[in-house]
PDB file of C-alpha atoms and ligand atoms in Angstrom:
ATOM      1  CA  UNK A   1       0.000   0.000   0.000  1.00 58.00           C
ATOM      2  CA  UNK A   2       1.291   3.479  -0.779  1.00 71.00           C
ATOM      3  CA  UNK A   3       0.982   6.241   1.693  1.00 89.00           C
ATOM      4  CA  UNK A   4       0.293  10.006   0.671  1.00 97.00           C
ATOM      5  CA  UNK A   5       2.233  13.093   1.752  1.00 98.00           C
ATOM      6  CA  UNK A   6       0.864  16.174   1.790  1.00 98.00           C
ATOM      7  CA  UNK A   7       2.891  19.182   2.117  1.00 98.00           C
ATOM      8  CA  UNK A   8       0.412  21.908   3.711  1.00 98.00           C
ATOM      9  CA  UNK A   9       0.982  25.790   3.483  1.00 98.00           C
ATOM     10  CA  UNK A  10      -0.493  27.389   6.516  1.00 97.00           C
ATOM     11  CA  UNK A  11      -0.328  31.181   5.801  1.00 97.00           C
ATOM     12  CA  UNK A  12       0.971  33.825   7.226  1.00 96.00           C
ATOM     13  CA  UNK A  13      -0.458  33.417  10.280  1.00 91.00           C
ATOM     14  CA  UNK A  14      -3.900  34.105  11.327  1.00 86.00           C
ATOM     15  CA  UNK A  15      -6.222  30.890  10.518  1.00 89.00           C
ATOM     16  CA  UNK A  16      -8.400  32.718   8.377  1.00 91.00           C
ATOM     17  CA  UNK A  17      -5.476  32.626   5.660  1.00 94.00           C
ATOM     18  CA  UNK A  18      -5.811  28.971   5.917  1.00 96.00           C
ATOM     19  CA  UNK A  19      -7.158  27.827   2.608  1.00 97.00           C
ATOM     20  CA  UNK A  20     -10.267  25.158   2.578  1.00 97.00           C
ATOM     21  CA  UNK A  21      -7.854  22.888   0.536  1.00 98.00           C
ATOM     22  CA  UNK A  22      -4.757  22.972   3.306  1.00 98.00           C
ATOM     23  CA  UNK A  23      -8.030  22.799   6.052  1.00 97.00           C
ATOM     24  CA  UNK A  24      -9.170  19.420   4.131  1.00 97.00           C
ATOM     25  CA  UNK A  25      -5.604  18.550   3.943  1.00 97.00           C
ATOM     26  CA  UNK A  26      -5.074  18.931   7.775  1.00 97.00           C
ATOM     27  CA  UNK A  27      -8.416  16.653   8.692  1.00 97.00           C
ATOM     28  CA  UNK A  28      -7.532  13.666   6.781  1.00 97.00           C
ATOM     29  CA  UNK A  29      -3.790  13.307   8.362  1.00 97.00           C
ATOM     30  CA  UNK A  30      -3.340  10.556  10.352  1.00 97.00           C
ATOM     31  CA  UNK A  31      -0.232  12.290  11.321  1.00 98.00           C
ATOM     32  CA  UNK A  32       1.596  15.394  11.080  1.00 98.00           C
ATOM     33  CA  UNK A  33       5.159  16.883  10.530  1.00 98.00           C
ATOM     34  CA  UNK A  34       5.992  20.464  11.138  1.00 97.00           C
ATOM     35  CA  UNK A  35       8.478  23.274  12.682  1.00 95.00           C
ATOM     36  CA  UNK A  36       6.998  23.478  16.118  1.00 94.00           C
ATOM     37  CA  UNK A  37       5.672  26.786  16.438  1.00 93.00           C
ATOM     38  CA  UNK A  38       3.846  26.471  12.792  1.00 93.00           C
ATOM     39  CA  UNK A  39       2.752  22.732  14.079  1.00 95.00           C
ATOM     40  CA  UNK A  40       1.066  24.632  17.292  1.00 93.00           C
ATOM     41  CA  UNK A  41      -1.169  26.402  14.848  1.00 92.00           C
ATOM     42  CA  UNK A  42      -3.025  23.461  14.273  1.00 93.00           C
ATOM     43  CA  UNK A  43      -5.679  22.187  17.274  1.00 91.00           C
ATOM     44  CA  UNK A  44      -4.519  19.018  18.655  1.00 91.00           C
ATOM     45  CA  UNK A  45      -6.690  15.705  17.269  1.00 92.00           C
ATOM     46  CA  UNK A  46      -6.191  12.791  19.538  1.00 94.00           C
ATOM     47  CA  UNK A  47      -6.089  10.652  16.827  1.00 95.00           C
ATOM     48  CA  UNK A  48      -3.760  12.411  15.060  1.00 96.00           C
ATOM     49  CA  UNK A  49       0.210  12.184  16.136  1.00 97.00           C
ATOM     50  CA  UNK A  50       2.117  14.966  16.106  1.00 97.00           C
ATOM     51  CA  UNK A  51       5.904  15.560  15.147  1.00 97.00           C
ATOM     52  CA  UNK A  52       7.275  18.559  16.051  1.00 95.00           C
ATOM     53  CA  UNK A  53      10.821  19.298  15.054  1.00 93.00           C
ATOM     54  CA  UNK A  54      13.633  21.829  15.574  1.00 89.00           C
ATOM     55  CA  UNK A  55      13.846  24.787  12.688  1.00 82.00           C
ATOM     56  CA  UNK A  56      17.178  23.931  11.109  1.00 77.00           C
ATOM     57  CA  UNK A  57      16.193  20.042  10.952  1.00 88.00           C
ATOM     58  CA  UNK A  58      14.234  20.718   7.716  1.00 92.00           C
ATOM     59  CA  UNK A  59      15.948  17.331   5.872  1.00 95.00           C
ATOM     60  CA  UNK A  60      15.440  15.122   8.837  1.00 96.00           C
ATOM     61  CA  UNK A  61      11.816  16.129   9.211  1.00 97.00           C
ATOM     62  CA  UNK A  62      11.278  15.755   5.433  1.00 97.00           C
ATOM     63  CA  UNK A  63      12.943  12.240   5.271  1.00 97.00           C
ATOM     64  CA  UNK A  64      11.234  11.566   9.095  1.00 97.00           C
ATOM     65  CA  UNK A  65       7.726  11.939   6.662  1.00 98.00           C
ATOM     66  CA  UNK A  66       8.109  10.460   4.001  1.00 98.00           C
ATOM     67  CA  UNK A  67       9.521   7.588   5.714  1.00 97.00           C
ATOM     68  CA  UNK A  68       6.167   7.618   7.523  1.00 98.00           C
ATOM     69  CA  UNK A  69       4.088   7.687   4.632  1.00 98.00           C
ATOM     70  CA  UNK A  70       6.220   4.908   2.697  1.00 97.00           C
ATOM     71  CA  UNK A  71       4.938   3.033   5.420  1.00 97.00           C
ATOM     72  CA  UNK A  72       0.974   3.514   3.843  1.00 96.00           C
ATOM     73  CA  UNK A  73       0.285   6.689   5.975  1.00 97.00           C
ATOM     74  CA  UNK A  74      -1.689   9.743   5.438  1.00 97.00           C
ATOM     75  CA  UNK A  75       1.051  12.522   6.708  1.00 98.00           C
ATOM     76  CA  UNK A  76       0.705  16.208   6.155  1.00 98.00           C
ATOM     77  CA  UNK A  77       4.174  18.023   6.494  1.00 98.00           C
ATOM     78  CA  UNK A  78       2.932  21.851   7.401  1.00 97.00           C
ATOM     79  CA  UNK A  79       5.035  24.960   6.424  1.00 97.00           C
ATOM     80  CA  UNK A  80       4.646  29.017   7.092  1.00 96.00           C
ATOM     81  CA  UNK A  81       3.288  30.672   4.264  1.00 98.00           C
ATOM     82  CA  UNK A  82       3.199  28.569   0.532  1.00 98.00           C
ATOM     83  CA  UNK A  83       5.186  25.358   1.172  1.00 98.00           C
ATOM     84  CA  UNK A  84       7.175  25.951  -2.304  1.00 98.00           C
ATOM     85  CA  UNK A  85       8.921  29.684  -1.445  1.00 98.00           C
ATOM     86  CA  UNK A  86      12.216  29.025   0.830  1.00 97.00           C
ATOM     87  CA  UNK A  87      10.188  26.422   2.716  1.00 96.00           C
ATOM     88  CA  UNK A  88       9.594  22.363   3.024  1.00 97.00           C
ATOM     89  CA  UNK A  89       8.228  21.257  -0.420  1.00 98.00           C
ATOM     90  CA  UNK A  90      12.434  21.748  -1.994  1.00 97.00           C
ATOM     91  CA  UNK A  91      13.394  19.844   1.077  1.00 97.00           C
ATOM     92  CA  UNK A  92      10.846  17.133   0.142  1.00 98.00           C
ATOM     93  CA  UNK A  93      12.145  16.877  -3.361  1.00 98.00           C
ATOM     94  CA  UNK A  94      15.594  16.595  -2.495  1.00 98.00           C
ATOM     95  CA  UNK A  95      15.259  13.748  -0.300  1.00 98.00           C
ATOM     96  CA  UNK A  96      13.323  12.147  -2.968  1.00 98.00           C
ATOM     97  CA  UNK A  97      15.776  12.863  -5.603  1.00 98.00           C
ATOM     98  CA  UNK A  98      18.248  11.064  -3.284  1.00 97.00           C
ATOM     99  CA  UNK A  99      16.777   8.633  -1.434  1.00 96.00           C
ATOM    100  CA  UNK A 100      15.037   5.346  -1.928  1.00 97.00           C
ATOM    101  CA  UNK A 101      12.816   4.653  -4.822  1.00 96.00           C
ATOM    102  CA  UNK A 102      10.118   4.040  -2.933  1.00 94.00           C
ATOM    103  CA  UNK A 103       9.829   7.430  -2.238  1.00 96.00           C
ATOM    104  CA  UNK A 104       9.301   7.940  -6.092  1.00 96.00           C
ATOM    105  CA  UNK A 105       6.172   5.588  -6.071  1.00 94.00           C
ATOM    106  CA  UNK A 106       4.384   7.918  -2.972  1.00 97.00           C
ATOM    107  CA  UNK A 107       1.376  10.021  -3.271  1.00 97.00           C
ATOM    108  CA  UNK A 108       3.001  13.782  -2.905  1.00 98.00           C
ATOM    109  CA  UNK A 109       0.858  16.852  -3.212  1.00 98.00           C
ATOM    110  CA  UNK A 110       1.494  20.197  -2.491  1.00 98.00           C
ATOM    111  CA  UNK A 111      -0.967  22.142  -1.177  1.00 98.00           C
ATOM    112  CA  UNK A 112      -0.067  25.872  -1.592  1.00 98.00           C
ATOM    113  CA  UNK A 113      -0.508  28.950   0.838  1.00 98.00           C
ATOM    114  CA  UNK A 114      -0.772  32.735   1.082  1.00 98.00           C
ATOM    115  CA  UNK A 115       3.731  33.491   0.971  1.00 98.00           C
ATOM    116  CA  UNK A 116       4.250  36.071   3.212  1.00 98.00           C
ATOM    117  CA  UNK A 117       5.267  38.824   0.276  1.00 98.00           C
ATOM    118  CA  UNK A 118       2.087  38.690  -0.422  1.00 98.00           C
ATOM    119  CA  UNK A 119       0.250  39.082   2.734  1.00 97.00           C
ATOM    120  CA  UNK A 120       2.836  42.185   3.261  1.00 98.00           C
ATOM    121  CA  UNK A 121       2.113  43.328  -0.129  1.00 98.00           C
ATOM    122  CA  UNK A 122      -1.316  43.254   0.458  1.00 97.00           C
ATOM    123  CA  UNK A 123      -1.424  45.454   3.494  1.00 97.00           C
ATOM    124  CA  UNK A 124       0.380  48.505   2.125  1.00 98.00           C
ATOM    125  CA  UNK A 125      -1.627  48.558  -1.808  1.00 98.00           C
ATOM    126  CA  UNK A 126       0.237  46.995  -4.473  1.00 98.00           C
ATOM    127  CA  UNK A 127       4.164  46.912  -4.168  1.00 98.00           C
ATOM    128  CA  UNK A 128       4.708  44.112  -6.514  1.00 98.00           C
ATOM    129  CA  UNK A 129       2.046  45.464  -9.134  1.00 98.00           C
ATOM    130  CA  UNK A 130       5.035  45.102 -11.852  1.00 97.00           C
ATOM    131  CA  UNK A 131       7.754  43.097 -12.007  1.00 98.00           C
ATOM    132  CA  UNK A 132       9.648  41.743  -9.079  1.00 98.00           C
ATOM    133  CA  UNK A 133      11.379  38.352  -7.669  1.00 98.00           C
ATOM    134  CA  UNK A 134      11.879  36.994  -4.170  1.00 98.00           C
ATOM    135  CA  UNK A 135      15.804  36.469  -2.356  1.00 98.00           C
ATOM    136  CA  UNK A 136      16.318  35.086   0.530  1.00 98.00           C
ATOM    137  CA  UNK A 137      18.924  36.445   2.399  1.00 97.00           C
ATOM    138  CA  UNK A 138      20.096  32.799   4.246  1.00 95.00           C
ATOM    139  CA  UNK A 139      23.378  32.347   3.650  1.00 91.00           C
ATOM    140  CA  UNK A 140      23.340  28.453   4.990  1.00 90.00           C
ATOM    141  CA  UNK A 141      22.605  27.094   1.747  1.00 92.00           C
ATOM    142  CA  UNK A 142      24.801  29.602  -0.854  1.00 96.00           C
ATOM    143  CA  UNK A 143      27.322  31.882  -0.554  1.00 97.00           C
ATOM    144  CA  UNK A 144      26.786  35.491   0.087  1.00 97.00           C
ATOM    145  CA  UNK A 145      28.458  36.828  -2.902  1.00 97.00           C
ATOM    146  CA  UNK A 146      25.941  34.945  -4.897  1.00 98.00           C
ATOM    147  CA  UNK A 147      23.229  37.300  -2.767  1.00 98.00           C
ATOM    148  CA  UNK A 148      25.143  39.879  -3.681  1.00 98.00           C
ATOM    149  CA  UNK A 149      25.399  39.232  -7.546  1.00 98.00           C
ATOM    150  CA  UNK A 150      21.352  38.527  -7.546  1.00 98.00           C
ATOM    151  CA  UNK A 151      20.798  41.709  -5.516  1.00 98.00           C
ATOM    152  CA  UNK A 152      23.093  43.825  -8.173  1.00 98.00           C
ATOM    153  CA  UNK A 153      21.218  41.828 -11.031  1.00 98.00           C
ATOM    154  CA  UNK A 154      17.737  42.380  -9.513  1.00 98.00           C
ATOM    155  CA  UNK A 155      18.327  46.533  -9.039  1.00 97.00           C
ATOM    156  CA  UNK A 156      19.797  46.774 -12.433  1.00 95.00           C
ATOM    157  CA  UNK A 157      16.643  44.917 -13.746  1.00 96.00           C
ATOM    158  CA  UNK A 158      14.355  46.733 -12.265  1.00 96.00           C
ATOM    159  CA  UNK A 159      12.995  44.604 -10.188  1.00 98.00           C
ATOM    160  CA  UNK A 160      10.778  45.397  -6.539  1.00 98.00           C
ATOM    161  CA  UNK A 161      12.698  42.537  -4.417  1.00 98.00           C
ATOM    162  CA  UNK A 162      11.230  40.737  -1.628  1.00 98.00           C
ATOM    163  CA  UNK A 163      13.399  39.558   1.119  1.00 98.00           C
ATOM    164  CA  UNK A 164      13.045  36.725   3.035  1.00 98.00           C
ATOM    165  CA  UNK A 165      14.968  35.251   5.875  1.00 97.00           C
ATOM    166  CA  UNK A 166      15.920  38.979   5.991  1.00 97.00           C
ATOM    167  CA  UNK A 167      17.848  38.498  10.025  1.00 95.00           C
ATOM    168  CA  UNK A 168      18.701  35.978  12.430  1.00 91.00           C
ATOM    169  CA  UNK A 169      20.678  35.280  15.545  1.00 91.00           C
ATOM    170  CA  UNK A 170      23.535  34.170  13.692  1.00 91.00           C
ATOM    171  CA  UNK A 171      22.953  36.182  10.141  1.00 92.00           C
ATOM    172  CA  UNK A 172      23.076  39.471  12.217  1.00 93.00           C
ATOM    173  CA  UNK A 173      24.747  41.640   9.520  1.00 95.00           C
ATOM    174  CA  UNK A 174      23.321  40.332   6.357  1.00 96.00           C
ATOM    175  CA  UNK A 175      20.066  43.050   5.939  1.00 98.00           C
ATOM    176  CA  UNK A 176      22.011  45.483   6.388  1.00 97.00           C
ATOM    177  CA  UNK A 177      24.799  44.567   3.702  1.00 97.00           C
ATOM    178  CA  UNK A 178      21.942  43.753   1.005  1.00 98.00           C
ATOM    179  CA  UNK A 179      20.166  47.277   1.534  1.00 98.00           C
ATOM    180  CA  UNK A 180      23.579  48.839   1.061  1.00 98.00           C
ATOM    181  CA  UNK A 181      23.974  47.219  -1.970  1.00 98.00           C
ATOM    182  CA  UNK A 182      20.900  47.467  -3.560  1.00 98.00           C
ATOM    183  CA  UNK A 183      20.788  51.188  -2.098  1.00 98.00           C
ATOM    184  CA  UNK A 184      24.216  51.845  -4.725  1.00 97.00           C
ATOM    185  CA  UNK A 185      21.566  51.069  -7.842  1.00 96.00           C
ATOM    186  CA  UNK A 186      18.500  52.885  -6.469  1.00 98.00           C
ATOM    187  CA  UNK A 187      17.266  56.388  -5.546  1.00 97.00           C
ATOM    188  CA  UNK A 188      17.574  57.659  -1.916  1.00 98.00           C
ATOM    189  CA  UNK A 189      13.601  57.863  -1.282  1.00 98.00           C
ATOM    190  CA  UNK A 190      12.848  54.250  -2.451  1.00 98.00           C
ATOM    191  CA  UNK A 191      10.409  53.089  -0.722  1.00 98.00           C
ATOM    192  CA  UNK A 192      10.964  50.093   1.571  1.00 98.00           C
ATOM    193  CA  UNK A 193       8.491  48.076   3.537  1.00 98.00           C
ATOM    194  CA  UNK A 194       9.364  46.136   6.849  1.00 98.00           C
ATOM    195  CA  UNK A 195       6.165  43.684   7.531  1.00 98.00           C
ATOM    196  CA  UNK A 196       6.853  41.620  10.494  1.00 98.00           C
ATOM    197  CA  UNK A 197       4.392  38.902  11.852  1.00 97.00           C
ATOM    198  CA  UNK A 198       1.730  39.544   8.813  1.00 97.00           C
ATOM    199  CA  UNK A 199      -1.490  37.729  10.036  1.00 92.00           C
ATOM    200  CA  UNK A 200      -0.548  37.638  13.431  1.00 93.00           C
ATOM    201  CA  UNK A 201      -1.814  39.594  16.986  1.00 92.00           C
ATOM    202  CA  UNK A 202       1.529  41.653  16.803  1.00 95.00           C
ATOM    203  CA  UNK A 203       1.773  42.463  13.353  1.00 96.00           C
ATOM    204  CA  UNK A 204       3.528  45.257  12.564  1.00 97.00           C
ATOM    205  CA  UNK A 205       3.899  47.734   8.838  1.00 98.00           C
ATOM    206  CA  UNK A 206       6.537  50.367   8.502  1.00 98.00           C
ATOM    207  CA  UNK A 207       7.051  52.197   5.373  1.00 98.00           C
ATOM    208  CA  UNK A 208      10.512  54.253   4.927  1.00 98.00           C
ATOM    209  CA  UNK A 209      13.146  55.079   2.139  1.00 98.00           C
ATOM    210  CA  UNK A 210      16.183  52.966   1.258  1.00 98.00           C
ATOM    211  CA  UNK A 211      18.569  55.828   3.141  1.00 97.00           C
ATOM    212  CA  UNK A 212      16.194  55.231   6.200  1.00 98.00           C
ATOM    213  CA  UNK A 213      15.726  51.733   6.145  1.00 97.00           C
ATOM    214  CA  UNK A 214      19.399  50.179   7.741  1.00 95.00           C
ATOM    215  CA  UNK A 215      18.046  52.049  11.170  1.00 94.00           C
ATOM    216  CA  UNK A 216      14.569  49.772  11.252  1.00 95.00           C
ATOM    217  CA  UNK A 217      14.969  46.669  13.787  1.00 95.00           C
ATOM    218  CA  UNK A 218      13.945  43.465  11.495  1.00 97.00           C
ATOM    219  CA  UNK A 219      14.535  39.860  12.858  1.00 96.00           C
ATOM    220  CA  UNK A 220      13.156  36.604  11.876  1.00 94.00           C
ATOM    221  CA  UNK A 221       9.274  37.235  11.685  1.00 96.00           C
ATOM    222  CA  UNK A 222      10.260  40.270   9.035  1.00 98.00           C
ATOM    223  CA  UNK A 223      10.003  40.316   5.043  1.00 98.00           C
ATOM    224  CA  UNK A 224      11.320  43.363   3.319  1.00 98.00           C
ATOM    225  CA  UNK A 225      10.211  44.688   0.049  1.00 98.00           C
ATOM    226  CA  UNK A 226      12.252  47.331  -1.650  1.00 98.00           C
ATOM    227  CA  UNK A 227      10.983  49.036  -4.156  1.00 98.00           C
ATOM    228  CA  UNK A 228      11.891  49.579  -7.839  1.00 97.00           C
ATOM    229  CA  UNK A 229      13.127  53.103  -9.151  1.00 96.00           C
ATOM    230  CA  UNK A 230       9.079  53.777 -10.039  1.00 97.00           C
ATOM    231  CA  UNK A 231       7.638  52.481  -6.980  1.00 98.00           C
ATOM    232  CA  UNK A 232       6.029  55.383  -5.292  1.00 98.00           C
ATOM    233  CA  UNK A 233       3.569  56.578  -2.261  1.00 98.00           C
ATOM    234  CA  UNK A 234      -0.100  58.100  -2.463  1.00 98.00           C
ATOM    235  CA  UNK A 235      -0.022  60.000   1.227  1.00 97.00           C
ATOM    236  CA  UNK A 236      -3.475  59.980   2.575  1.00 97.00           C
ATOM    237  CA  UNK A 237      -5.235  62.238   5.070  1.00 97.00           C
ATOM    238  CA  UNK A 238      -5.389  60.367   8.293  1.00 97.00           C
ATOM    239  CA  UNK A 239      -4.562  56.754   6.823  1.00 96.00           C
ATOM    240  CA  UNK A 240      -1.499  54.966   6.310  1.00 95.00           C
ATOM    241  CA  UNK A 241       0.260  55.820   2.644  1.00 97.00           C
ATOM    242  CA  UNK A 242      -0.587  53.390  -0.018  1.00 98.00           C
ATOM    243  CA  UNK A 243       2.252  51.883  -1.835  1.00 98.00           C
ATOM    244  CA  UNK A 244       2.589  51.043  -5.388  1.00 98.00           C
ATOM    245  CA  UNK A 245       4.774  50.263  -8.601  1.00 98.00           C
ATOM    246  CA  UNK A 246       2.856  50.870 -11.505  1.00 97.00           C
ATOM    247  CA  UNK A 247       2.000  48.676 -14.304  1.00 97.00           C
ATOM    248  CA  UNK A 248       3.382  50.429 -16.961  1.00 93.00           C
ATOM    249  CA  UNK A 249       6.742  51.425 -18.050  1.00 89.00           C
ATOM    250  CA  UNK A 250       6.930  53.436 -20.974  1.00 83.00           C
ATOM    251  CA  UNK A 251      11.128  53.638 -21.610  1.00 79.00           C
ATOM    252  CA  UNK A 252      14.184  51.631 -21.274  1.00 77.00           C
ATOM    253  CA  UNK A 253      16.466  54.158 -19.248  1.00 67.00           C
ATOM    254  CA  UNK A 254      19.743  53.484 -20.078  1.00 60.00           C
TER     255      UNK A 254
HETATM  256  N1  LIG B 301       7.369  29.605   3.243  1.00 62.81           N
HETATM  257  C1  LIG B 301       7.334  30.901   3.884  1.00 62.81           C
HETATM  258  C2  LIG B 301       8.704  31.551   3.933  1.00 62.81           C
HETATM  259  C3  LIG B 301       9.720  30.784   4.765  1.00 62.81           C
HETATM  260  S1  LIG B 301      11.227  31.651   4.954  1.00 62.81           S
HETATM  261  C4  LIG B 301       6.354  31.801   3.126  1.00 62.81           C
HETATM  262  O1  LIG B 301       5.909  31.434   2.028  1.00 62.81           O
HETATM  263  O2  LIG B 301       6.019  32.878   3.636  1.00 62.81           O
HETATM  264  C5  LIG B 301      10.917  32.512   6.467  1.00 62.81           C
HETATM  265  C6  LIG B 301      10.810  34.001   6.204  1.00 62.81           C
HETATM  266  O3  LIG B 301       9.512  34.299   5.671  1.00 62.81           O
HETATM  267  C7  LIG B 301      10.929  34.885   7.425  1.00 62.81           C
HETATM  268  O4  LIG B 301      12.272  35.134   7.793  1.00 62.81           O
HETATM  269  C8  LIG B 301      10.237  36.158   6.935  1.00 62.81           C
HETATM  270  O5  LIG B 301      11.102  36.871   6.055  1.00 62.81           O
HETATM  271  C9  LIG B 301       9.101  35.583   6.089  1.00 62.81           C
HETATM  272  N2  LIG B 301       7.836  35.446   6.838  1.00 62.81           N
HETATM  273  C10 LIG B 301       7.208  34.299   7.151  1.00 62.81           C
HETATM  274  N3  LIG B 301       6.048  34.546   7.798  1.00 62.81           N
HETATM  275  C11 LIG B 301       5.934  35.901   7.892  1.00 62.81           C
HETATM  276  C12 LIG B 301       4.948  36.794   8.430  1.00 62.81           C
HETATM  277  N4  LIG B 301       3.839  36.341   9.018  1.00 62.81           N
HETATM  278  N5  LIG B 301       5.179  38.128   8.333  1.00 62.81           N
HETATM  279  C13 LIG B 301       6.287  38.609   7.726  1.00 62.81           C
HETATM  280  N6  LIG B 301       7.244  37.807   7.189  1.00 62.81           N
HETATM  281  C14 LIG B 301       7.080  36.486   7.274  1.00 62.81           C
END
């Protein structure tokens, strides 16, 4: 008998970002895999078991379920935001790629969810309204030049960039190298959003320039979106600006 893995975006945060697909997804798991605080977000099910695992353990807990579901299971593997941006659906395909065949003959879906870009995106008007792509700013897995490279390639494209993974404990200088960088393609008053904890009780939005933006605290729970050259502000009367790139783009500048 073949088992089934589902690999389950949760959102952002707050349930209500939960699709009905991941919520469907969820119920029919006899057991589930997750990061522990994004495994908490689920209500416990006594018939369900639960495997909570450490954040930098993302291959064992991949391996740890599909190794569970090569046994005939129904396992859900949950991730933050969509399960195929920087998260557990790659970590599922490599250990296919190298391990057993077995693993080839399993069930696998991936059942997507709201990315936090998106969520951020969403709260401040329309950011990524024309073209943009998505870095993470994790050095584990690449070497930072190769940031750097995508960050100079990205600026001199044109592109708004989301970044993930944008702080951490031991990545303390990182944010603060890419803004400088990206800051020697782009205009002073860029606009640059910090949205930390999207979807959760202690969100927070701040909207500054690319000169302001190295003095804005950002740790893990942060994405930052940096504008293109035409991404602009509408200042409102009372209410937070809105911030958008437009759609068009009439010239190549040089
Ligand atoms: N798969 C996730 C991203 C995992 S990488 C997704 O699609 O959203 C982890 C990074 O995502 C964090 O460092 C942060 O940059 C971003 N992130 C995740 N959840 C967030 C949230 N609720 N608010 C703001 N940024 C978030």
């Amino acid at each position: 008998m073949s088992g089934r893995l589902a690999i389950v975006g949760l959102g952002p945060g707050d349930e209500r970002y939960l699709t009905p697909e991941a919520d469907d997804a969820l119920t029919v798991a006899e057991a589930l895999y997750g990061y522990g605080p994004y495994l908490d977000r689920v209500p416990a099910r006594e018939d369900q078991s639960r495997h909570p695992s450490d954040n930098r353990e993302e291959s064992a807990r991949a391996k740890a379920a599909l190794r569970h579901a090569a046994k005939g299971a129904e396992v859900a593997l949950v991730s933050g935001g969509d399960p195929g941006v920087f998260a557990m659906a790659a970590s599922v395909c490599e250990e296919i790629a190298a391990g057993p065949k077995a693993w080839r003959a399993l069930d696998v879906e991936i059942v997507p969810g709201i990315t936090a870009m998106h969520a951020v995106a969403a709260r401040t008007g329309a950011p990524l309204g024309h073209d943009f792509c998505a870095i993470s700013l994790s050095d584990n897995l690449k070497p930072w030049e190769l940031v750097l490279k995508r960050l100079n390639a990205a600026a001199e494209g044109g592109f708004v960039v989301a970044l993930y993974n944008p702080v951490s404990h031991a990545r303390p200088w990182q944010l603060g190298d890419a803004l400088a960088r990206l800051a020697r393609h782009l205009p002073a008053a860029t606009p640059v959003i910090f949205g930390r904890a999207v979807g959760r009780g202690d969100e927070s939005i701040t909207i500054t320039t690319l000169t302001e933006a190295p003095g804005v605290a950002a740790d893990m729970a942060t994405l930052v979106i940096v504008g293109s050259a035409e991404t602009r502000l509408i200042l409102r009367e009372g209410r937070p600006p809105l911030v958008y790139t437009p759609r068009a783009v009439e010239k190549v500048s040089a």
